[in-house]
Amino acid sequence: MSLSEFQLIEKYFARQRIRRGDVALGIGDDAALLRVLPGMELAVAIDAMVEGRHFPAGTDPFAIGHKALAVNLSDMAAMGAEPAWATLAISLPTADEAFVAQFTDGLFSLAYRYGVELVGGDTVRGPLMVVVQMHGLVPAGKALKRSGAFPGDAIYVTGTLGDAGAALQQILKGESCNAMLRSRLDRPEPRVKEGMALREIASSAIDISDGLVADLGHILAASGFGATLDVEALPLSAELLDTVADREQAWPLALASGDDYELCFTVSPHREATLHALASEWSCGITRIGIIDSKAGLRLLRGDGTPFPLAVRGFDHFADAERGR
Ligand code: ADP
Ligand code: MG
């Protein structure tokens, strides 16, 4: 017997372990009531995920729940904000309890780890689509922005790049996919604590959702400068290198494939020592990949100074892309 909308909400969405002290009223009324302390700014981000576009039909519901929240937590990380409250709009073809149970398990297990409370939402019938809105807190004036990079600043990324893209490529080709690469695509780990720690250090930041070149491009456009990257410095996982013939084949994935959800940020040279001291505690690690220039445009160079040609430049939903995202 299928459940009604209200039974679904009651049984699955209202069931969670996190109860935050700053939630005056959560799920159950016409709106949630949330307390923002004086001196704090509210950081708000929203991401929609549509079946067939952001995940293939038949994707593990746990992974959909995880990723719907993870991509929003990644936006909080990129702003240096502390995640606090989420709202969720979900469109379901049927009141499929097994789907909703696994979906909420994926969402709530990640929410629990970051102390995020789901405070409201909307449940409707329709094609499978999930929209999570995330609300975070950041001390007033301290958020990391895309603008703020300055010539001479070093460019860094967290973690490794291209893993999710390699997984997607293997899936689209119908090849079996390495488990680590697959988990990078399905269950990205948002760099929340790293983003918050970068508040006092980075001059600009963005999370890498559409590919490094595209997302660093947003920093360059917002900051009004250019950059030079050393492609040989790009951090590549052993698992990614196993899927390609040589490093040169891995670079386009690291530069232009999306879904990595690592942070790309810039740091003025006098703060780099502090950064390295901090980052020595981070399991994801950081890598210096280039430098901000006063000259506009983005230059991709090999170690010997010769240009590295890149055909694809990142993901754009409205471009005539063949990629199955
Ligand atoms: P309204 O009609 O006033 O918008 P609803 O009947 O749609 O309220 O929802 C009842 C309550 O359940 C509201 O507090 C709403 O925020 C919450 N809710 C509905 N769907 C979800 C969901 N998918 N996740 C979390 N909360 C939800
Ligand atoms: Mg109402």
Coordinates of C-alpha atoms in Angstrom, one line a residue, residues 5 25 47 83 135 160 167 184 190 213 240-241 252 256 276 297 301 305 308 313:
E5 CA 2.3 12.7 1.0
L25 CA 10.5 25.6 14.6
D47 CA 21.1 23.0 -6.4
P83 CA 26.5 24.6 7.1
H135 CA 21.7 27.7 4.7
T160 CA 42.8 15.1 -6.6
A167 CA 34.3 7.3 -13.6
R184 CA 34.2 10.1 -6.1
P190 CA 32.5 18.3 0.5
V213 CA 39.4 25.4 -16.1
L240 CA 42.9 7.8 -12.3
L241 CA 46.4 7.1 -13.7
P252 CA 42.2 16.9 -19.8
A256 CA 37.9 20.0 -17.7
H276 CA 50.8 24.7 4.7
G297 CA 43.3 34.7 -19.9
L301 CA 51.9 25.1 -19.5
G305 CA 57.1 26.0 -20.5
F308 CA 49.4 22.3 -23.3
R313 CA 36.9 23.5 -21.4

